Amino acid sequence: MSNYEMSKRKSDCGKALRHIVLIIWCMTTVFPLLWVFLIAFKGNNQIFTDPFGIPDPWITTNFPTVFQKLDILTGLKNSLIYSFATVFLVCLLSSMTGFYLAKYARGKLLYMYFILGMMIPVQAIAIPMFVKLRDAGLNNTRPGIILVYTVIELGFAVFVMTGFIKRSVPDELLEAAAIDGCSMVGAFFRVALPLMKTGIATVGTFVFLHVWNEFFFGLILLTNSKLTSLNLTTYKLRGQYSSDYGLLAAGIIVLAVPALVIYAIFQEQVVKGLTAGAVKE
Amino acid sequence: MRVAKKKRWIPFVVFVVPALLVYTYFIIYSIGNTGYYSLTQWNAISEPKYVGMKYYMDFLKDKDFHMVLRNSLLNVVISLIVQVPAGLIGGYLLYRTRRFYKLYRFLIFIPVVLSASAVALLFTLIFHAEFGPVNALLDWAGLSHLTHSWLSDVKVVFYVVMIPMTYQYIGLYVIIQLSGMQSISEDVIESATIDGASSFRIFWNVVVPMQKGVTMMCSVLIISGCFKAFEHSYIMTWGGPGYSSSFLGVYMYMETFVKGNYGKGSAIAMIILVGTLACTMAVQRIFREEE
């Protein structure tokens, strides 16, 4: 069967080519991270003389120095507070709103009104947000920034949540609950909420990562260094210590590791969260 | 679901009103505010002074604005040309791969998970003139005449700032395309294979047309991302030298929060908003018309 062999050989070739392209792709993705990881363990001299070699000697002082000079722990604490508080508020608001939009609303007008928010670039609301918060005395406060993050995540969360509830909470269950005398609020908490766990996990994941990685509003609204997120804390390396490259590299590692650890553990969930809305479930 | 008519307002008040109030006040009303501020001269402290369309008229002959607008539009065009096909091709490669599939997918998606500031800081080192790998690679390849001080050379800095953005977001479009492809029925691919179609023909004649909706979604995400682009440019070069590596998002920040010109900043913000919406609608129309 020479014909068969030929086509098999051809497909083997294709397969090999596919793997080569994918391997090169993955290498370009990983190389910058590995390189900066090694830089973080080098002295400033070796960075210039031997930027690609294995650290010789391995210098570990960059990490304690970063923690000490930048108050990384405060940044970490703030980032955790902002992320978890926003996740809680957005999940609560979007699951309630989504529940109404998916099950009670007539027509699509209100739904369209909410998902309009997804298309609004942050700059278009940044100045009024800044002014409103300042006038309410909420700039440079934790509730202020959490409010802002909740607001900017809300439109997208409502969009994802409404779609999810439409698909996974059956009307029949709600009708049965209503016949049994269950109130609307009761039906939401006892019947719908347990069925919405996956949706809440998806929304929670992307809100967490968005807030964890947010930079723009943090820069505008948090000038008090006790309140800055980890992102903004590390960014100071660019200004104050911008010629101490080992230190900068260590800062990058400190900033990247939490996100990478979360990704490694909850891989499927993170991918689902970050592609939510663009991908049919 | 059928609910007694007179009771319909109860779930509305309980479930929707909190989110509706917050959303309307802080997003929709804020856009109105921005529109109004853009017609005033204002430093955010004293009373806004109405100046009408002054800032918009000034933009017509403002060289800085022209450069920044050109940068943003070029960013949109280049990102569409690079990232849309890359997403389709990368997604398809993963889709057809069984062995090491999970490992490839894991690695390709890594940059998407990192914060933009981590990636931007990382690439300030990658492009460092003295020890960065880019110049080292050029030297090694015998192309020393192509080495640059990447972050301060006005001629190249704009393209340099685009590289970390591509690095960061390309994986997202690969995975979005991949998820779309995974919902294509296996029968379609199988019958094409039995008919003797090559892998490339299946890609071009079957997968690409079926992915049209997903591709449109990716294009919309790319456009809105490019118009509000901020972190990479701001962190790597502070938009400079001058405004040579600034996008509209950076320009808006600089004029507003560094120079204190809240009226002009609002006008730039309105242009970002209108540009995003106009380009998004244009792309949707192009995709619809092709059908």
XYZ file of C-alpha atoms in Angstrom:
572
model
C 0.000 0.000 0.000
C 2.414 2.670 -1.156
C -0.354 5.239 -1.307
C -1.189 4.656 2.319
C 2.473 4.787 3.292
C 2.948 8.035 1.453
C 0.031 9.707 3.118
C 1.144 8.349 6.464
C 4.646 9.695 5.944
C 3.165 13.028 4.971
C 1.039 13.153 8.088
C 4.046 12.187 10.241
C 5.908 15.109 8.705
C 2.991 17.394 9.485
C 2.868 16.112 13.023
C 6.569 16.751 13.548
C 6.248 20.238 12.090
C 3.319 20.951 14.393
C 5.318 19.928 17.445
C 8.316 21.994 16.330
C 6.165 25.120 15.957
C 4.502 24.533 19.319
C 7.828 23.897 21.051
C 9.311 27.124 19.655
C 6.164 28.992 20.668
C 6.371 27.645 24.211
C 10.063 28.448 24.424
C 9.495 32.097 23.504
C 6.795 32.196 26.161
C 8.916 30.687 28.891
C 12.355 32.077 28.045
C 11.805 35.652 29.353
C 10.568 34.280 32.670
C 13.445 31.827 33.090
C 15.968 34.476 32.126
C 14.644 37.001 34.627
C 14.538 34.271 37.268
C 18.270 33.691 36.811
C 18.967 37.450 36.776
C 17.305 37.716 40.171
C 20.012 35.457 41.608
C 22.954 37.269 40.039
C 25.077 40.135 41.303
C 24.976 43.373 39.313
C 28.444 42.594 37.914
C 27.529 39.228 36.515
C 24.345 40.596 34.973
C 26.499 42.728 32.676
C 29.397 40.345 32.067
C 27.440 37.108 31.767
C 23.717 37.816 31.314
C 22.861 34.288 30.135
C 24.943 32.076 32.388
C 24.001 30.238 35.532
C 24.361 32.531 38.561
C 27.891 32.278 39.951
C 27.719 32.595 42.886
C 23.986 32.293 43.591
C 23.029 35.536 45.325
C 19.872 35.372 47.401
C 20.059 38.791 49.038
C 17.917 40.434 46.336
C 14.765 38.866 47.733
C 15.041 39.971 51.371
C 16.134 43.409 50.117
C 13.028 43.725 47.968
C 10.780 42.742 50.867
C 12.481 45.240 53.122
C 12.761 48.217 50.765
C 9.319 47.938 49.200
C 7.127 46.646 51.998
C 5.964 43.763 49.857
C 3.956 42.239 52.701
C 1.734 45.314 53.004
C 1.216 45.264 49.239
C 0.360 41.582 49.363
C -2.104 42.124 52.195
C -3.786 45.017 50.351
C -4.025 43.064 47.105
C -5.658 40.163 48.948
C -8.144 42.463 50.696
C -9.106 44.270 47.480
C -9.396 41.058 45.481
C -11.472 39.080 47.963
C -13.751 41.979 48.901
C -14.439 42.741 45.239
C -15.031 39.066 44.435
C -17.582 38.863 47.242
C -19.468 42.017 46.249
C -19.437 41.334 42.505
C -20.559 37.713 42.944
C -23.381 38.777 45.230
C -24.638 41.620 43.028
C -24.189 39.842 39.716
C -25.831 36.599 40.850
C -28.884 38.491 42.122
C -29.119 40.673 39.037
C -28.414 37.755 36.741
C -31.113 35.718 38.479
C -33.689 38.413 37.785
C -32.548 39.033 34.218
C -32.495 35.330 33.363
C -35.769 34.326 35.019
C -38.068 37.281 35.605
C -37.228 40.106 33.223
C -39.433 40.718 30.190
C -37.578 41.719 27.070
C -33.867 42.326 26.758
C -33.652 46.049 27.404
C -32.331 45.889 30.956
C -29.894 43.136 30.012
C -28.546 45.204 27.128
C -28.243 48.181 29.464
C -26.022 46.203 31.834
C -23.783 44.592 29.246
C -23.189 47.995 27.674
C -20.819 48.433 30.617
C -18.498 45.799 29.153
C -17.707 48.054 26.211
C -16.777 51.108 28.273
C -13.020 51.740 28.447
C -11.827 52.615 31.966
C -10.547 56.013 30.839
C -14.074 57.116 29.944
C -15.144 56.955 33.592
C -11.830 57.522 35.379
C -12.052 61.289 35.947
C -15.637 61.341 37.295
C -14.845 58.330 39.491
C -11.837 60.147 40.891
C -13.922 63.281 41.537
C -16.867 61.385 43.075
C -14.603 59.457 45.405
C -12.674 62.544 46.422
C -15.841 64.511 47.126
C -17.146 61.635 49.266
C -13.837 61.477 51.141
C -13.202 57.980 49.820
C -10.015 58.548 47.821
C -7.067 56.811 49.424
C -9.324 54.475 51.357
C -9.931 50.756 51.065
C -13.733 51.023 50.680
C -13.183 53.566 47.898
C -10.989 51.373 45.729
C -13.134 48.294 46.417
C -16.194 50.259 45.281
C -14.435 51.242 42.054
C -13.325 47.675 41.327
C -16.833 46.372 42.014
C -18.333 48.885 39.619
C -15.948 48.219 36.741
C -16.315 44.430 37.009
C -20.086 44.461 37.342
C -21.184 44.672 33.683
C -19.093 41.728 32.572
C -20.057 39.678 35.631
C -23.773 40.269 34.975
C -23.283 39.177 31.376
C -21.572 35.905 32.303
C -23.886 35.190 35.225
C -27.128 35.805 33.307
C -26.040 33.409 30.577
C -25.055 30.822 33.120
C -28.322 30.994 35.082
C -30.367 30.765 31.878
C -28.648 27.493 31.039
C -28.341 25.808 34.401
C -31.276 26.801 36.621
C -34.431 25.088 35.264
C -37.695 27.072 35.333
C -39.549 23.990 36.603
C -37.628 23.969 39.861
C -38.461 27.611 40.529
C -42.125 27.047 39.680
C -42.273 24.066 42.026
C -40.690 26.169 44.762
C -43.241 28.932 44.150
C -46.125 26.435 44.387
C -44.705 25.141 47.661
C -44.993 28.678 48.958
C -41.314 29.550 48.702
C -40.795 33.311 48.345
C -38.681 34.806 45.584
C -35.782 35.422 47.922
C -36.154 31.950 49.376
C -36.133 30.418 45.905
C -32.975 32.326 45.097
C -31.072 31.173 48.157
C -32.423 27.626 48.496
C -33.059 26.557 44.920
C -31.008 28.687 42.526
C -27.842 29.477 44.450
C -26.708 25.843 44.875
C -27.078 25.383 41.093
C -25.026 28.499 40.410
C -21.809 27.350 42.063
C -19.916 26.835 38.808
C -20.988 30.213 37.480
C -19.983 31.932 40.695
C -16.612 30.164 40.593
C -16.027 31.427 37.041
C -17.012 34.996 37.853
C -15.041 34.875 41.095
C -11.926 33.690 39.301
C -11.862 36.395 36.664
C -12.761 39.145 39.102
C -9.992 37.978 41.418
C -7.388 37.963 38.651
C -8.553 41.284 37.162
C -8.352 43.026 40.519
C -5.093 41.321 41.436
C -3.575 42.591 38.181
C -5.280 46.013 38.088
C -2.948 48.968 37.706
C -4.679 52.078 36.344
C -7.151 52.891 39.130
C -4.635 51.875 41.755
C -2.252 54.444 40.313
C -4.869 57.216 40.297
C -6.673 56.546 43.548
C -4.094 55.156 45.965
C -1.275 57.568 46.699
C -0.878 56.485 50.316
C 1.886 53.858 50.268
C 0.217 51.953 53.136
C -2.732 51.220 50.841
C -1.049 50.380 47.520
C -1.556 46.969 45.977
C 1.306 44.603 45.248
C 1.290 45.720 41.614
C 1.801 49.372 42.504
C 4.312 48.527 45.209
C 6.514 46.643 42.773
C 6.137 49.333 40.143
C 8.191 51.646 42.382
C 11.219 49.560 41.399
C 11.024 51.210 37.984
C 11.649 54.622 39.495
C 13.580 54.369 42.724
C 15.828 51.388 42.130
C 15.839 51.261 38.362
C 19.585 50.686 38.065
C 19.687 47.800 40.534
C 18.676 45.152 38.017
C 18.960 42.148 40.321
C 16.531 43.846 42.663
C 14.137 44.660 39.813
C 14.281 41.036 38.641
C 13.556 39.791 42.157
C 10.585 42.170 42.330
C 9.227 40.787 39.064
C 9.503 37.241 40.409
C 7.738 38.192 43.639
C 4.963 39.808 41.601
C 4.617 36.912 39.156
C 4.779 33.961 41.542
C 1.377 34.281 43.270
C -0.427 34.462 39.913
C 1.588 31.514 38.573
C 0.889 29.401 41.663
C -2.847 30.095 41.422
C -2.716 29.234 37.737
C -0.795 26.000 38.298
C -3.245 24.796 40.938
C -6.541 25.933 39.420
C -5.572 25.674 35.761
C -8.942 24.751 34.284
C -10.755 27.271 36.437
C -8.374 30.116 35.559
C -8.557 29.413 31.819
C -12.335 29.263 32.050
C -12.453 32.508 34.014
C -10.193 34.495 31.705
C -11.935 33.312 28.545
C -15.436 33.666 30.028
C -17.807 35.587 27.825
C -15.801 34.896 24.680
C -16.301 31.139 24.894
C -19.513 29.151 24.926
C -19.700 26.794 27.860
C -41.624 31.979 34.121
C -45.066 33.115 35.069
C -45.304 35.279 38.111
C -48.382 37.079 39.418
C -48.370 40.496 37.823
C -48.726 42.720 40.851
C -45.770 41.024 42.508
C -43.338 41.593 39.665
C -41.818 44.676 41.238
C -40.696 42.769 44.326
C -37.940 40.697 42.722
C -36.970 43.752 40.700
C -36.410 45.830 43.814
C -34.698 43.067 45.741
C -32.456 41.633 43.054
C -31.743 44.392 40.573
C -32.024 47.799 42.191
C -28.764 47.656 44.186
C -26.664 46.768 41.145
C -28.698 49.055 38.901
C -28.153 52.099 41.114
C -24.423 51.548 41.520
C -23.973 50.805 37.834
C -26.046 53.744 36.623
C -24.465 56.271 38.962
C -20.845 55.243 38.539
C -20.734 54.117 34.908
C -23.531 55.649 32.853
C -23.758 58.938 34.737
C -19.939 59.137 34.790
C -19.793 58.971 31.011
C -22.133 61.970 30.959
C -19.803 63.711 33.416
C -16.785 63.013 31.239
C -18.642 64.401 28.232
C -19.464 67.578 30.158
C -15.947 67.990 31.609
C -14.541 67.690 28.091
C -16.285 70.979 27.256
C -14.703 72.800 30.186
C -11.362 74.067 31.300
C -10.879 72.571 34.726
C -8.197 71.685 37.268
C -10.548 69.551 39.427
C -10.459 72.150 42.217
C -11.997 75.448 41.089
C -15.279 75.787 39.174
C -15.179 74.280 35.658
C -15.076 77.007 33.006
C -17.133 76.259 29.897
C -15.032 76.407 26.738
C -17.237 74.503 24.281
C -15.511 72.379 21.660
C -12.139 74.065 22.237
C -10.150 70.920 23.072
C -11.609 68.962 20.195
C -10.768 71.792 17.785
C -7.245 72.020 19.252
C -6.745 68.306 18.575
C -7.081 68.991 14.850
C -3.761 70.840 14.833
C -2.037 69.338 17.891
C 1.076 67.416 16.777
C 1.278 65.402 20.013
C -2.307 64.299 19.651
C -1.750 63.299 16.017
C 1.200 61.129 16.980
C -0.667 59.475 19.841
C -3.761 58.868 17.702
C -1.598 57.426 14.941
C 0.133 55.160 17.500
C -3.209 53.903 18.792
C -4.648 53.234 15.342
C -1.418 51.562 14.214
C -1.576 49.458 17.371
C -5.113 48.370 16.467
C -4.167 47.493 12.885
C -0.941 45.653 13.719
C -2.547 43.793 16.613
C -5.396 42.649 14.390
C -3.005 41.544 11.644
C -0.733 39.660 14.047
C -2.960 38.375 16.821
C -6.071 37.264 14.941
C -4.214 34.887 12.575
C -1.866 33.807 15.383
C -4.867 32.912 17.517
C -6.412 30.887 14.706
C -3.174 29.108 13.797
C -2.104 28.471 17.401
C -5.577 27.285 18.302
C -5.643 24.920 15.350
C -2.185 23.511 16.117
C -3.312 22.741 19.647
C -6.644 21.404 18.425
C -4.924 18.838 16.179
C -2.361 17.826 18.784
C -2.874 14.980 21.252
C 0.537 14.377 22.753
C 1.738 17.050 25.221
C -1.464 18.961 24.484
C -1.966 19.950 28.119
C 1.655 21.030 28.557
C 1.596 23.235 25.452
C -1.682 24.778 26.481
C -0.406 25.423 29.995
C 2.740 27.182 28.768
C 1.115 29.248 26.016
C -1.441 30.669 28.442
C 1.093 31.667 31.149
C 1.575 35.331 30.100
C -2.190 35.925 30.143
C -2.243 35.171 33.855
C 0.567 37.565 34.771
C -0.161 41.183 35.552
C 0.570 43.707 32.832
C 2.977 45.477 35.161
C 5.005 42.290 35.738
C 5.276 41.731 31.983
C 6.149 45.373 31.338
C 8.877 45.377 34.003
C 10.177 42.093 32.612
C 10.498 43.545 29.113
C 12.351 46.625 30.328
C 15.082 44.105 31.167
C 14.654 42.081 27.950
C 15.215 45.245 25.901
C 18.015 46.594 28.063
C 20.665 48.000 25.720
C 23.663 46.487 27.483
C 22.708 43.091 28.853
C 19.284 42.416 27.326
C 18.824 39.253 25.247
C 17.526 41.155 22.203
C 20.746 43.010 21.541
C 22.770 39.947 22.519
C 20.874 37.859 19.979
C 21.468 40.449 17.248
C 25.186 40.579 18.076
C 25.379 36.804 18.026
C 23.665 36.659 14.635
C 26.164 39.137 13.230
C 23.559 41.886 13.012
C 25.241 44.271 15.432
C 24.283 47.228 13.262
C 20.637 46.556 14.179
C 21.144 46.872 17.930
C 19.429 49.850 19.550
C 18.855 51.543 22.854
C 15.377 50.151 22.407
C 13.589 52.150 25.087
C 14.970 55.584 24.242
C 15.250 55.506 20.446
C 12.302 57.492 19.089
C 12.314 55.570 15.820
C 11.697 52.124 17.299
C 10.316 52.636 20.796
C 6.664 52.440 19.705
C 7.157 48.977 18.208
C 9.188 47.877 21.219
C 6.300 48.733 23.524
C 3.947 46.655 21.387
C 6.001 43.489 21.830
C 5.181 42.800 25.498
C 1.519 43.487 24.715
C 1.603 40.863 21.992
C 3.519 38.494 24.273
C 0.932 38.937 26.972
C -2.335 38.672 25.036
C -1.657 36.307 22.133
C -2.183 33.247 24.350
C -5.662 34.452 25.241
C -6.771 34.410 21.603
C -5.187 30.999 21.044
C -7.191 29.528 23.900
C -10.417 31.289 22.893
C -10.056 29.935 19.338
C -9.194 26.494 20.694
C -12.344 26.396 22.829
C -14.393 27.397 19.800
C -12.810 24.673 17.671
C -13.473 22.058 20.323
C -17.193 22.616 19.832
C -16.935 21.815 16.106
C -18.448 18.381 15.583
C -15.831 15.628 15.167
C -17.782 14.252 12.172
C -17.023 17.343 10.123
C -13.269 16.984 10.534
C -13.411 13.199 10.126
C -15.367 13.256 6.899
C -13.026 15.903 5.480
C -10.058 13.694 6.389
C -11.632 10.666 4.710
C -12.210 12.777 1.607
C -8.446 13.224 1.555
C -8.325 16.884 2.574
C -4.933 17.931 3.896
C -4.593 19.388 7.351
C -4.099 22.831 5.833
C -7.207 22.529 3.664
C -9.282 21.486 6.654
C -7.993 24.540 8.480
C -8.664 26.956 5.644
C -11.910 25.568 4.223
C -13.596 24.126 7.290
C -12.236 25.513 10.549
C -11.674 29.184 9.629
C -15.200 29.683 8.233
C -16.750 27.913 11.216
C -14.766 30.079 13.613
C -16.071 33.321 12.182
C -18.096 34.242 15.253
C -15.186 33.510 17.587
C -12.804 35.438 15.331
C -15.106 38.446 15.459
C -15.179 38.225 19.251
C -11.366 38.165 19.344
C -11.197 41.176 17.016
C -13.542 43.143 19.267
C -11.471 42.278 22.335
C -8.262 43.299 20.540
C -9.709 46.642 19.434
C -11.028 47.621 22.845
C -7.745 46.482 24.436
C -5.683 48.610 22.039
C -7.713 51.784 22.579
C -7.399 51.674 26.348
C -3.790 50.363 26.294
C -1.921 51.877 29.185
C 0.276 49.763 31.457
C 2.979 48.493 29.112
C 3.727 51.851 27.561
C 3.480 53.751 30.844
C 5.669 51.357 32.826
C 8.323 50.747 30.182
C 8.847 54.289 28.891
C 6.325 56.600 30.603
C 5.002 57.018 27.076
C 8.219 58.654 25.938
C 10.567 59.947 24.774
C 8.082 62.810 24.437
C 4.870 61.059 23.456
C 6.548 58.772 20.918
C 5.469 55.517 22.571
C 2.189 56.772 24.041
C -1.230 55.462 23.224
C -4.424 57.444 23.840
C -4.735 55.838 27.282
C -1.280 57.071 28.334
C -1.856 60.517 26.818
C -5.115 60.820 28.745
C -3.393 59.888 32.010
C -0.498 62.287 31.475
C -2.650 65.281 30.508
C -5.103 64.664 33.345
C -3.283 63.353 36.356
C 0.246 64.609 35.699
C -0.460 67.993 34.091
C -3.758 68.571 35.904
C -5.743 69.421 32.796
C -8.985 67.583 33.547
C -10.940 69.142 30.677
C -8.465 68.073 28.016
C -8.105 64.657 29.667
C -11.877 64.218 29.484
C -11.853 65.107 25.798
C -9.196 62.417 25.181
C -11.305 59.964 27.191
C -14.311 60.710 24.989
C -12.205 60.044 21.898
C -11.120 56.697 23.374
C -14.775 55.839 24.018
C -16.022 56.884 20.587
C -13.054 55.260 18.815
C -13.637 51.956 20.615
C -17.345 51.904 19.801
C -16.876 53.015 16.176
C -14.152 50.453 15.414
C -16.095 47.695 17.154
C -19.201 48.421 15.113
C -17.164 48.618 11.907
C -15.624 45.203 12.551
C -19.002 43.671 13.348
C -20.395 45.081 10.115
C -17.487 43.680 8.093
C -18.009 40.223 9.565
C -21.765 40.342 8.982
C -21.457 41.536 5.392
C -19.200 38.650 4.494
C -21.958 36.194 5.251
